[in-house]
Amino acid sequence: MRKIYVLAGTALMMAACGGSEKTYDATGTFEATETTVFAEQSGALLTFDVNEGDSIAKDREVGLIDTTQTWLKILQLQATREVYQSQKPDMERQIAATRQMLAKARQEEQRYRELVADGASPSKMLDDAASQVKVLQRQLDAQVSSLTTSTRSLDKQTAAADAQVSQLRDMLRKCHIATPAKGTVLEKYVERGEFVAVGKPLFKMADTRDMFLRAYVTSAQLQHVRLGQQVKVFADYGGSQRREYPGTVAWISSRSEFTPKTILTDDERADLVYAVKIAVRNDGYIKIGMYGEVKF
């Protein structure tokens, strides 16, 4: 009987020693990539279909800021552009008369040149004809230069109006509030009908599907950790409730830091630790800020 008691005691001690072995190498908390969406234009919030807890797809329009004034400015600039276009001169029509007069003057010059050569006309008549050709040529050059300058000026004014319209259309686009990424709405800061200014936060969202466990390892553990390494992650629900997930080492800090007070490491005496991020695919049970463990 005494031998039985001794054997039983030994078994209990061995079981107790085996139960004290850690099932994890590091601990931390779960986090997600959070995004705060801000207003990019000022105005009344006409629509705002956002509620905390909603799962929203990427590029989904969830709100609209009043666009009335922006539309009116676009219409005004489009009308101004049409005015500029209508003021552009028809160069060929405006210089047609001068071209015709110049062609006739050159014919006269050639005729007098032939008469003077034959001695049938005085040279003064040829000089007057040549002078008339020079005057008309200068008039034509001046007209072309003036009309070209006017056309360039109107083209630049038209281009400036087009640039302003493009700028207003960009402002118009920014009045449509869309989600920059897929995720779950965490916090909502405004309500429909409120006036929002540029830079005002509207809501915060996070990708709770692809989450991370931020854990801390000692320098001794660091030599066994590498990017892309497959590990085991445990979500701790308190008590003995745990759920296991496959994880991948996605990031390792390049510098050490002092051990955070809320973190337990494999070596309690370690003062300096390195942060690591473990990518985990969430099945809906992991929540932001939940305690977790990792086994390398």
PDB file of C-alpha atoms in Angstrom:
ATOM      1  CA  MET A   1       0.000   0.000   0.000  1.00  0.00           C
ATOM      2  CA  ARG A   2       2.858   2.368   0.822  1.00  0.00           C
ATOM      3  CA  LYS A   3       4.367   1.742  -2.628  1.00  0.00           C
ATOM      4  CA  ILE A   4       1.047   2.606  -4.220  1.00  0.00           C
ATOM      5  CA  TYR A   5       0.948   5.961  -2.385  1.00  0.00           C
ATOM      6  CA  VAL A   6       4.520   6.762  -3.436  1.00  0.00           C
ATOM      7  CA  LEU A   7       3.798   5.936  -7.069  1.00  0.00           C
ATOM      8  CA  ALA A   8       0.612   7.996  -6.994  1.00  0.00           C
ATOM      9  CA  GLY A   9       2.448  10.955  -5.494  1.00  0.00           C
ATOM     10  CA  THR A  10       5.194  10.716  -8.092  1.00  0.00           C
ATOM     11  CA  ALA A  11       2.605  10.633 -10.888  1.00  0.00           C
ATOM     12  CA  LEU A  12       0.856  13.719  -9.519  1.00  0.00           C
ATOM     13  CA  MET A  13       4.169  15.603  -9.288  1.00  0.00           C
ATOM     14  CA  MET A  14       5.027  14.674 -12.878  1.00  0.00           C
ATOM     15  CA  ALA A  15       1.603  15.755 -14.064  1.00  0.00           C
ATOM     16  CA  ALA A  16       1.933  19.025 -12.183  1.00  0.00           C
ATOM     17  CA  CYS A  17       5.354  19.665 -13.725  1.00  0.00           C
ATOM     18  CA  GLY A  18       4.037  18.835 -17.175  1.00  0.00           C
ATOM     19  CA  GLY A  19       1.024  21.139 -16.723  1.00  0.00           C
ATOM     20  CA  SER A  20       3.216  24.092 -15.826  1.00  0.00           C
ATOM     21  CA  GLU A  21       4.849  24.121 -19.277  1.00  0.00           C
ATOM     22  CA  LYS A  22       3.906  27.148 -21.315  1.00  0.00           C
ATOM     23  CA  THR A  23       1.883  26.622 -24.464  1.00  0.00           C
ATOM     24  CA  TYR A  24       2.977  29.952 -25.974  1.00  0.00           C
ATOM     25  CA  ASP A  25       6.175  31.883 -26.683  1.00  0.00           C
ATOM     26  CA  ALA A  26       4.832  35.438 -26.658  1.00  0.00           C
ATOM     27  CA  THR A  27       1.662  37.353 -25.961  1.00  0.00           C
ATOM     28  CA  GLY A  28      -0.004  40.500 -27.220  1.00  0.00           C
ATOM     29  CA  THR A  29      -3.263  41.967 -28.402  1.00  0.00           C
ATOM     30  CA  PHE A  30      -5.131  41.748 -31.686  1.00  0.00           C
ATOM     31  CA  GLU A  31      -5.376  44.830 -33.870  1.00  0.00           C
ATOM     32  CA  ALA A  32      -6.663  45.752 -37.321  1.00  0.00           C
ATOM     33  CA  THR A  33      -5.745  48.317 -39.937  1.00  0.00           C
ATOM     34  CA  GLU A  34      -7.945  51.294 -39.067  1.00  0.00           C
ATOM     35  CA  THR A  35      -8.895  54.075 -41.478  1.00  0.00           C
ATOM     36  CA  THR A  36     -10.549  57.367 -40.590  1.00  0.00           C
ATOM     37  CA  VAL A  37     -12.586  58.893 -43.423  1.00  0.00           C
ATOM     38  CA  PHE A  38     -12.564  62.708 -43.523  1.00  0.00           C
ATOM     39  CA  ALA A  39     -14.719  65.225 -45.380  1.00  0.00           C
ATOM     40  CA  GLU A  40     -12.915  66.563 -48.460  1.00  0.00           C
ATOM     41  CA  GLN A  41     -15.424  69.363 -49.092  1.00  0.00           C
ATOM     42  CA  SER A  42     -17.520  71.702 -46.975  1.00  0.00           C
ATOM     43  CA  GLY A  43     -21.306  71.722 -46.969  1.00  0.00           C
ATOM     44  CA  ALA A  44     -24.440  70.150 -45.606  1.00  0.00           C
ATOM     45  CA  LEU A  45     -24.439  66.362 -45.396  1.00  0.00           C
ATOM     46  CA  LEU A  46     -27.434  65.494 -47.579  1.00  0.00           C
ATOM     47  CA  THR A  47     -27.142  61.720 -47.211  1.00  0.00           C
ATOM     48  CA  PHE A  48     -25.077  59.556 -44.853  1.00  0.00           C
ATOM     49  CA  ASP A  49     -25.758  55.819 -44.826  1.00  0.00           C
ATOM     50  CA  VAL A  50     -23.281  54.667 -42.175  1.00  0.00           C
ATOM     51  CA  ASN A  51     -23.945  52.788 -38.959  1.00  0.00           C
ATOM     52  CA  GLU A  52     -21.532  51.338 -36.435  1.00  0.00           C
ATOM     53  CA  GLY A  53     -20.998  47.642 -37.041  1.00  0.00           C
ATOM     54  CA  ASP A  54     -21.826  47.799 -40.766  1.00  0.00           C
ATOM     55  CA  SER A  55     -19.598  45.805 -43.098  1.00  0.00           C
ATOM     56  CA  ILE A  56     -18.869  47.972 -46.141  1.00  0.00           C
ATOM     57  CA  ALA A  57     -17.234  47.081 -49.441  1.00  0.00           C
ATOM     58  CA  LYS A  58     -14.451  49.135 -51.010  1.00  0.00           C
ATOM     59  CA  ASP A  59     -15.436  52.220 -53.070  1.00  0.00           C
ATOM     60  CA  ARG A  60     -19.043  52.127 -51.892  1.00  0.00           C
ATOM     61  CA  GLU A  61     -20.696  55.561 -51.757  1.00  0.00           C
ATOM     62  CA  VAL A  62     -22.070  56.142 -48.270  1.00  0.00           C
ATOM     63  CA  GLY A  63     -22.787  59.877 -48.236  1.00  0.00           C
ATOM     64  CA  LEU A  64     -23.200  63.072 -50.231  1.00  0.00           C
ATOM     65  CA  ILE A  65     -22.255  66.657 -49.406  1.00  0.00           C
ATOM     66  CA  ASP A  66     -24.363  69.435 -50.990  1.00  0.00           C
ATOM     67  CA  THR A  67     -23.130  70.055 -54.559  1.00  0.00           C
ATOM     68  CA  THR A  68     -25.438  72.935 -55.595  1.00  0.00           C
ATOM     69  CA  GLN A  69     -22.889  75.778 -55.519  1.00  0.00           C
ATOM     70  CA  THR A  70     -20.257  73.705 -57.288  1.00  0.00           C
ATOM     71  CA  TRP A  71     -22.674  72.839 -60.105  1.00  0.00           C
ATOM     72  CA  LEU A  72     -23.644  76.491 -60.541  1.00  0.00           C
ATOM     73  CA  LYS A  73     -19.976  77.507 -60.846  1.00  0.00           C
ATOM     74  CA  ILE A  74     -19.431  74.818 -63.476  1.00  0.00           C
ATOM     75  CA  LEU A  75     -22.387  76.095 -65.522  1.00  0.00           C
ATOM     76  CA  GLN A  76     -21.071  79.663 -65.223  1.00  0.00           C
ATOM     77  CA  LEU A  77     -17.603  78.690 -66.432  1.00  0.00           C
ATOM     78  CA  GLN A  78     -19.005  76.670 -69.321  1.00  0.00           C
ATOM     79  CA  ALA A  79     -20.974  79.735 -70.475  1.00  0.00           C
ATOM     80  CA  THR A  80     -17.833  81.887 -70.153  1.00  0.00           C
ATOM     81  CA  ARG A  81     -15.912  79.376 -72.257  1.00  0.00           C
ATOM     82  CA  GLU A  82     -18.514  79.586 -75.015  1.00  0.00           C
ATOM     83  CA  VAL A  83     -18.148  83.389 -75.005  1.00  0.00           C
ATOM     84  CA  TYR A  84     -14.383  83.074 -75.466  1.00  0.00           C
ATOM     85  CA  GLN A  85     -14.878  80.636 -78.324  1.00  0.00           C
ATOM     86  CA  SER A  86     -17.348  82.942 -80.074  1.00  0.00           C
ATOM     87  CA  GLN A  87     -14.887  85.849 -79.859  1.00  0.00           C
ATOM     88  CA  LYS A  88     -12.148  84.022 -81.728  1.00  0.00           C
ATOM     89  CA  PRO A  89     -11.574  85.855 -85.044  1.00  0.00           C
ATOM     90  CA  ASP A  90     -11.924  84.188 -88.435  1.00  0.00           C
ATOM     91  CA  MET A  91      -8.477  85.118 -89.674  1.00  0.00           C
ATOM     92  CA  GLU A  92      -8.920  84.095 -93.312  1.00  0.00           C
ATOM     93  CA  ARG A  93     -12.087  86.134 -93.715  1.00  0.00           C
ATOM     94  CA  GLN A  94     -10.704  89.241 -92.039  1.00  0.00           C
ATOM     95  CA  ILE A  95      -7.532  89.325 -94.120  1.00  0.00           C
ATOM     96  CA  ALA A  96      -9.147  88.212 -97.398  1.00  0.00           C
ATOM     97  CA  ALA A  97      -9.752  91.806 -98.563  1.00  0.00           C
ATOM     98  CA  THR A  98      -6.184  92.888 -97.837  1.00  0.00           C
ATOM     99  CA  ARG A  99      -4.832  89.801 -99.613  1.00  0.00           C
ATOM    100  CA  GLN A 100      -6.912  90.632-102.662  1.00  0.00           C
ATOM    101  CA  MET A 101      -5.746  94.264-102.662  1.00  0.00           C
ATOM    102  CA  LEU A 102      -2.122  93.091-102.330  1.00  0.00           C
ATOM    103  CA  ALA A 103      -2.475  90.667-105.228  1.00  0.00           C
ATOM    104  CA  LYS A 104      -3.909  93.454-107.420  1.00  0.00           C
ATOM    105  CA  ALA A 105      -1.106  95.858-106.386  1.00  0.00           C
ATOM    106  CA  ARG A 106       1.510  93.271-107.368  1.00  0.00           C
ATOM    107  CA  GLN A 107      -0.118  92.862-110.751  1.00  0.00           C
ATOM    108  CA  GLU A 108       0.033  96.645-111.236  1.00  0.00           C
ATOM    109  CA  GLU A 109       3.675  96.661-110.170  1.00  0.00           C
ATOM    110  CA  GLN A 110       4.508  93.975-112.729  1.00  0.00           C
ATOM    111  CA  ARG A 111       2.604  95.831-115.458  1.00  0.00           C
ATOM    112  CA  TYR A 112       4.457  99.089-114.800  1.00  0.00           C
ATOM    113  CA  ARG A 113       7.742  97.183-114.654  1.00  0.00           C
ATOM    114  CA  GLU A 114       7.121  95.941-118.190  1.00  0.00           C
ATOM    115  CA  LEU A 115       6.040  99.418-119.402  1.00  0.00           C
ATOM    116  CA  VAL A 116       9.121 101.052-117.925  1.00  0.00           C
ATOM    117  CA  ALA A 117      11.297  98.408-119.559  1.00  0.00           C
ATOM    118  CA  ASP A 118       9.686  99.228-122.912  1.00  0.00           C
ATOM    119  CA  GLY A 119      10.041 102.983-122.259  1.00  0.00           C
ATOM    120  CA  ALA A 120       6.270 103.427-122.392  1.00  0.00           C
ATOM    121  CA  SER A 121       5.915 104.689-118.808  1.00  0.00           C
ATOM    122  CA  PRO A 122       7.980 106.829-116.457  1.00  0.00           C
ATOM    123  CA  SER A 123       9.869 105.080-113.641  1.00  0.00           C
ATOM    124  CA  LYS A 124       7.925 107.089-111.061  1.00  0.00           C
ATOM    125  CA  MET A 125       4.810 105.045-111.843  1.00  0.00           C
ATOM    126  CA  LEU A 126       6.783 101.857-111.077  1.00  0.00           C
ATOM    127  CA  ASP A 127       8.100 103.339-107.820  1.00  0.00           C
ATOM    128  CA  ASP A 128       4.558 104.269-106.750  1.00  0.00           C
ATOM    129  CA  ALA A 129       3.303 100.765-107.556  1.00  0.00           C
ATOM    130  CA  ALA A 130       6.160  99.134-105.636  1.00  0.00           C
ATOM    131  CA  SER A 131       5.495 101.444-102.683  1.00  0.00           C
ATOM    132  CA  GLN A 132       1.821 100.467-102.692  1.00  0.00           C
ATOM    133  CA  VAL A 133       2.788  96.773-102.604  1.00  0.00           C
ATOM    134  CA  LYS A 134       5.032  97.362 -99.553  1.00  0.00           C
ATOM    135  CA  VAL A 135       2.285  99.276 -97.720  1.00  0.00           C
ATOM    136  CA  LEU A 136      -0.306  96.565 -98.317  1.00  0.00           C
ATOM    137  CA  GLN A 137       2.172  93.838 -97.295  1.00  0.00           C
ATOM    138  CA  ARG A 138       2.801  95.644 -93.995  1.00  0.00           C
ATOM    139  CA  GLN A 139      -0.924  96.018 -93.451  1.00  0.00           C
ATOM    140  CA  LEU A 140      -1.397  92.293 -94.049  1.00  0.00           C
ATOM    141  CA  ASP A 141       1.434  91.367 -91.673  1.00  0.00           C
ATOM    142  CA  ALA A 142       0.022  93.667 -88.975  1.00  0.00           C
ATOM    143  CA  GLN A 143      -3.456  92.160 -89.363  1.00  0.00           C
ATOM    144  CA  VAL A 144      -2.122  88.601 -89.149  1.00  0.00           C
ATOM    145  CA  SER A 145      -0.047  89.458 -86.065  1.00  0.00           C
ATOM    146  CA  SER A 146      -2.982  91.161 -84.329  1.00  0.00           C
ATOM    147  CA  LEU A 147      -5.431  88.376 -85.110  1.00  0.00           C
ATOM    148  CA  THR A 148      -2.899  85.703 -84.034  1.00  0.00           C
ATOM    149  CA  THR A 149      -2.313  87.487 -80.711  1.00  0.00           C
ATOM    150  CA  SER A 150      -6.060  87.801 -80.147  1.00  0.00           C
ATOM    151  CA  THR A 151      -6.603  84.115 -80.955  1.00  0.00           C
ATOM    152  CA  ARG A 152      -3.810  83.008 -78.595  1.00  0.00           C
ATOM    153  CA  SER A 153      -5.195  85.173 -75.792  1.00  0.00           C
ATOM    154  CA  LEU A 154      -8.684  83.701 -76.208  1.00  0.00           C
ATOM    155  CA  ASP A 155      -7.243  80.179 -76.390  1.00  0.00           C
ATOM    156  CA  LYS A 156      -5.430  80.741 -73.090  1.00  0.00           C
ATOM    157  CA  GLN A 157      -8.595  82.117 -71.496  1.00  0.00           C
ATOM    158  CA  THR A 158     -10.492  79.081 -72.750  1.00  0.00           C
ATOM    159  CA  ALA A 159      -7.806  76.755 -71.359  1.00  0.00           C
ATOM    160  CA  ALA A 160      -7.993  78.560 -67.989  1.00  0.00           C
ATOM    161  CA  ALA A 161     -11.762  78.104 -67.956  1.00  0.00           C
ATOM    162  CA  ASP A 162     -11.332  74.402 -68.791  1.00  0.00           C
ATOM    163  CA  ALA A 163      -8.839  74.021 -65.919  1.00  0.00           C
ATOM    164  CA  GLN A 164     -11.283  75.680 -63.521  1.00  0.00           C
ATOM    165  CA  VAL A 165     -14.061  73.372 -64.699  1.00  0.00           C
ATOM    166  CA  SER A 166     -11.786  70.353 -64.111  1.00  0.00           C
ATOM    167  CA  GLN A 167     -10.991  71.668 -60.643  1.00  0.00           C
ATOM    168  CA  LEU A 168     -14.684  72.071 -59.864  1.00  0.00           C
ATOM    169  CA  ARG A 169     -15.452  68.597 -61.185  1.00  0.00           C
ATOM    170  CA  ASP A 170     -12.802  67.234 -58.818  1.00  0.00           C
ATOM    171  CA  MET A 171     -14.500  69.122 -55.980  1.00  0.00           C
ATOM    172  CA  LEU A 172     -17.798  67.666 -57.148  1.00  0.00           C
ATOM    173  CA  ARG A 173     -16.323  64.154 -57.027  1.00  0.00           C
ATOM    174  CA  LYS A 174     -15.063  64.748 -53.492  1.00  0.00           C
ATOM    175  CA  CYS A 175     -18.594  65.620 -52.387  1.00  0.00           C
ATOM    176  CA  HIS A 176     -19.427  61.940 -52.895  1.00  0.00           C
ATOM    177  CA  ILE A 177     -18.191  60.142 -49.761  1.00  0.00           C
ATOM    178  CA  ALA A 178     -16.871  56.672 -50.580  1.00  0.00           C
ATOM    179  CA  THR A 179     -15.100  54.028 -48.539  1.00  0.00           C
ATOM    180  CA  PRO A 180     -11.356  53.783 -49.329  1.00  0.00           C
ATOM    181  CA  ALA A 181     -11.215  50.099 -48.380  1.00  0.00           C
ATOM    182  CA  LYS A 182     -13.421  47.238 -47.259  1.00  0.00           C
ATOM    183  CA  GLY A 183     -14.048  46.868 -43.575  1.00  0.00           C
ATOM    184  CA  THR A 184     -16.325  47.314 -40.596  1.00  0.00           C
ATOM    185  CA  VAL A 185     -17.482  50.679 -39.249  1.00  0.00           C
ATOM    186  CA  LEU A 186     -16.070  51.148 -35.751  1.00  0.00           C
ATOM    187  CA  GLU A 187     -17.166  54.688 -34.901  1.00  0.00           C
ATOM    188  CA  LYS A 188     -19.499  57.254 -36.449  1.00  0.00           C
ATOM    189  CA  TYR A 189     -18.849  60.944 -35.780  1.00  0.00           C
ATOM    190  CA  VAL A 190     -21.574  62.850 -37.694  1.00  0.00           C
ATOM    191  CA  GLU A 191     -25.214  62.511 -38.681  1.00  0.00           C
ATOM    192  CA  ARG A 192     -27.122  63.332 -41.847  1.00  0.00           C
ATOM    193  CA  GLY A 193     -28.057  67.015 -42.114  1.00  0.00           C
ATOM    194  CA  GLU A 194     -25.004  68.295 -40.234  1.00  0.00           C
ATOM    195  CA  PHE A 195     -22.676  70.858 -41.803  1.00  0.00           C
ATOM    196  CA  VAL A 196     -19.209  69.429 -42.293  1.00  0.00           C
ATOM    197  CA  ALA A 197     -15.979  71.256 -43.080  1.00  0.00           C
ATOM    198  CA  VAL A 198     -12.922  70.069 -44.972  1.00  0.00           C
ATOM    199  CA  GLY A 199     -10.909  67.730 -42.750  1.00  0.00           C
ATOM    200  CA  LYS A 200     -13.737  66.879 -40.363  1.00  0.00           C
ATOM    201  CA  PRO A 201     -13.681  63.150 -39.428  1.00  0.00           C
ATOM    202  CA  LEU A 202     -16.855  61.378 -40.541  1.00  0.00           C
ATOM    203  CA  PHE A 203     -16.339  57.780 -39.423  1.00  0.00           C
ATOM    204  CA  LYS A 204     -13.671  55.220 -38.581  1.00  0.00           C
ATOM    205  CA  MET A 205     -13.502  51.772 -40.130  1.00  0.00           C
ATOM    206  CA  ALA A 206     -11.166  48.792 -39.939  1.00  0.00           C
ATOM    207  CA  ASP A 207     -10.488  45.636 -41.895  1.00  0.00           C
ATOM    208  CA  THR A 208     -11.555  43.077 -39.298  1.00  0.00           C
ATOM    209  CA  ARG A 209     -11.216  40.198 -41.747  1.00  0.00           C
ATOM    210  CA  ASP A 210      -7.425  40.310 -41.990  1.00  0.00           C
ATOM    211  CA  MET A 211      -6.145  41.117 -38.509  1.00  0.00           C
ATOM    212  CA  PHE A 212      -2.796  41.129 -36.719  1.00  0.00           C
ATOM    213  CA  LEU A 213      -1.561  39.971 -33.350  1.00  0.00           C
ATOM    214  CA  ARG A 214       1.045  42.450 -32.098  1.00  0.00           C
ATOM    215  CA  ALA A 215       3.317  40.465 -29.784  1.00  0.00           C
ATOM    216  CA  TYR A 216       6.728  41.094 -28.216  1.00  0.00           C
ATOM    217  CA  VAL A 217       9.726  38.780 -28.203  1.00  0.00           C
ATOM    218  CA  THR A 218      13.087  38.946 -26.471  1.00  0.00           C
ATOM    219  CA  SER A 219      16.401  39.162 -28.299  1.00  0.00           C
ATOM    220  CA  ALA A 220      16.959  35.473 -27.502  1.00  0.00           C
ATOM    221  CA  GLN A 221      13.684  34.550 -29.202  1.00  0.00           C
ATOM    222  CA  LEU A 222      14.311  36.883 -32.137  1.00  0.00           C
ATOM    223  CA  GLN A 223      16.870  34.572 -33.703  1.00  0.00           C
ATOM    224  CA  HIS A 224      14.132  31.970 -34.183  1.00  0.00           C
ATOM    225  CA  VAL A 225      11.652  34.343 -35.823  1.00  0.00           C
ATOM    226  CA  ARG A 226      11.649  35.257 -39.516  1.00  0.00           C
ATOM    227  CA  LEU A 227       9.308  36.961 -41.970  1.00  0.00           C
ATOM    228  CA  GLY A 228       6.823  34.601 -43.590  1.00  0.00           C
ATOM    229  CA  GLN A 229       7.207  32.034 -40.831  1.00  0.00           C
ATOM    230  CA  GLN A 230       4.090  29.946 -40.160  1.00  0.00           C
ATOM    231  CA  VAL A 231       3.056  30.016 -36.502  1.00  0.00           C
ATOM    232  CA  LYS A 232       0.156  29.107 -34.216  1.00  0.00           C
ATOM    233  CA  VAL A 233      -1.984  31.888 -32.783  1.00  0.00           C
ATOM    234  CA  PHE A 234      -4.383  31.515 -29.878  1.00  0.00           C
ATOM    235  CA  ALA A 235      -7.245  33.893 -29.113  1.00  0.00           C
ATOM    236  CA  ASP A 236      -7.825  33.950 -25.363  1.00  0.00           C
ATOM    237  CA  TYR A 237     -11.450  34.367 -24.236  1.00  0.00           C
ATOM    238  CA  GLY A 238     -10.644  34.085 -20.547  1.00  0.00           C
ATOM    239  CA  GLY A 239     -10.546  31.083 -18.300  1.00  0.00           C
ATOM    240  CA  SER A 240      -9.667  28.022 -20.349  1.00  0.00           C
ATOM    241  CA  GLN A 241     -11.482  29.166 -23.491  1.00  0.00           C
ATOM    242  CA  ARG A 242      -9.054  29.462 -26.390  1.00  0.00           C
ATOM    243  CA  ARG A 243      -9.319  29.236 -30.148  1.00  0.00           C
ATOM    244  CA  GLU A 244      -6.401  28.338 -32.400  1.00  0.00           C
ATOM    245  CA  TYR A 245      -5.634  30.014 -35.744  1.00  0.00           C
ATOM    246  CA  PRO A 246      -2.844  29.651 -38.289  1.00  0.00           C
ATOM    247  CA  GLY A 247      -0.726  32.795 -38.544  1.00  0.00           C
ATOM    248  CA  THR A 248       2.125  34.254 -40.572  1.00  0.00           C
ATOM    249  CA  VAL A 249       4.869  36.556 -39.325  1.00  0.00           C
ATOM    250  CA  ALA A 250       4.202  39.712 -41.364  1.00  0.00           C
ATOM    251  CA  TRP A 251       6.461  42.294 -39.693  1.00  0.00           C
ATOM    252  CA  ILE A 252       9.397  42.398 -37.296  1.00  0.00           C
ATOM    253  CA  SER A 253      10.475  45.665 -35.710  1.00  0.00           C
ATOM    254  CA  SER A 254      13.967  46.821 -36.616  1.00  0.00           C
ATOM    255  CA  ARG A 255      14.530  48.398 -33.217  1.00  0.00           C
ATOM    256  CA  SER A 256      14.052  47.324 -29.634  1.00  0.00           C
ATOM    257  CA  GLU A 257      11.865  48.997 -27.009  1.00  0.00           C
ATOM    258  CA  PHE A 258      11.259  48.694 -23.308  1.00  0.00           C
ATOM    259  CA  THR A 259       8.825  45.967 -22.333  1.00  0.00           C
ATOM    260  CA  PRO A 260       5.251  47.336 -22.215  1.00  0.00           C
ATOM    261  CA  LYS A 261       3.715  46.942 -18.759  1.00  0.00           C
ATOM    262  CA  THR A 262       0.780  44.928 -20.107  1.00  0.00           C
ATOM    263  CA  ILE A 263       2.950  42.392 -21.935  1.00  0.00           C
ATOM    264  CA  LEU A 264       4.395  39.143 -20.579  1.00  0.00           C
ATOM    265  CA  THR A 265       7.421  37.734 -22.356  1.00  0.00           C
ATOM    266  CA  ASP A 266       9.038  34.316 -22.210  1.00  0.00           C
ATOM    267  CA  ASP A 267      11.819  35.919 -20.158  1.00  0.00           C
ATOM    268  CA  GLU A 268      10.241  38.071 -17.445  1.00  0.00           C
ATOM    269  CA  ARG A 269      13.634  39.672 -16.706  1.00  0.00           C
ATOM    270  CA  ALA A 270      14.010  41.050 -20.238  1.00  0.00           C
ATOM    271  CA  ASP A 271      13.971  44.819 -20.350  1.00  0.00           C
ATOM    272  CA  LEU A 272      14.205  45.245 -24.115  1.00  0.00           C
ATOM    273  CA  VAL A 273      11.906  43.465 -26.548  1.00  0.00           C
ATOM    274  CA  TYR A 274      11.066  43.529 -30.246  1.00  0.00           C
ATOM    275  CA  ALA A 275       7.562  43.942 -31.611  1.00  0.00           C
ATOM    276  CA  VAL A 276       6.296  41.498 -34.226  1.00  0.00           C
ATOM    277  CA  LYS A 277       3.040  41.338 -36.164  1.00  0.00           C
ATOM    278  CA  ILE A 278       1.357  38.038 -36.895  1.00  0.00           C
ATOM    279  CA  ALA A 279      -1.182  38.100 -39.735  1.00  0.00           C
ATOM    280  CA  VAL A 280      -4.340  36.151 -38.872  1.00  0.00           C
ATOM    281  CA  ARG A 281      -7.469  35.439 -40.914  1.00  0.00           C
ATOM    282  CA  ASN A 282     -10.420  36.305 -38.683  1.00  0.00           C
ATOM    283  CA  ASP A 283     -13.432  33.996 -38.638  1.00  0.00           C
ATOM    284  CA  GLY A 284     -15.548  36.594 -36.859  1.00  0.00           C
ATOM    285  CA  TYR A 285     -14.659  35.651 -33.294  1.00  0.00           C
ATOM    286  CA  ILE A 286     -11.508  37.743 -32.906  1.00  0.00           C
ATOM    287  CA  LYS A 287     -12.124  41.303 -31.711  1.00  0.00           C
ATOM    288  CA  ILE A 288      -9.835  44.325 -31.678  1.00  0.00           C
ATOM    289  CA  GLY A 289      -7.953  44.590 -28.388  1.00  0.00           C
ATOM    290  CA  MET A 290      -8.510  40.933 -27.468  1.00  0.00           C
ATOM    291  CA  TYR A 291      -5.638  39.157 -25.686  1.00  0.00           C
ATOM    292  CA  GLY A 292      -3.743  36.587 -27.754  1.00  0.00           C
ATOM    293  CA  GLU A 293      -0.783  34.235 -27.671  1.00  0.00           C
ATOM    294  CA  VAL A 294       1.625  32.934 -30.315  1.00  0.00           C
ATOM    295  CA  LYS A 295       3.642  29.756 -30.537  1.00  0.00           C
ATOM    296  CA  PHE A 296       6.644  29.893 -32.893  1.00  0.00           C
TER     297      PHE A 296
END
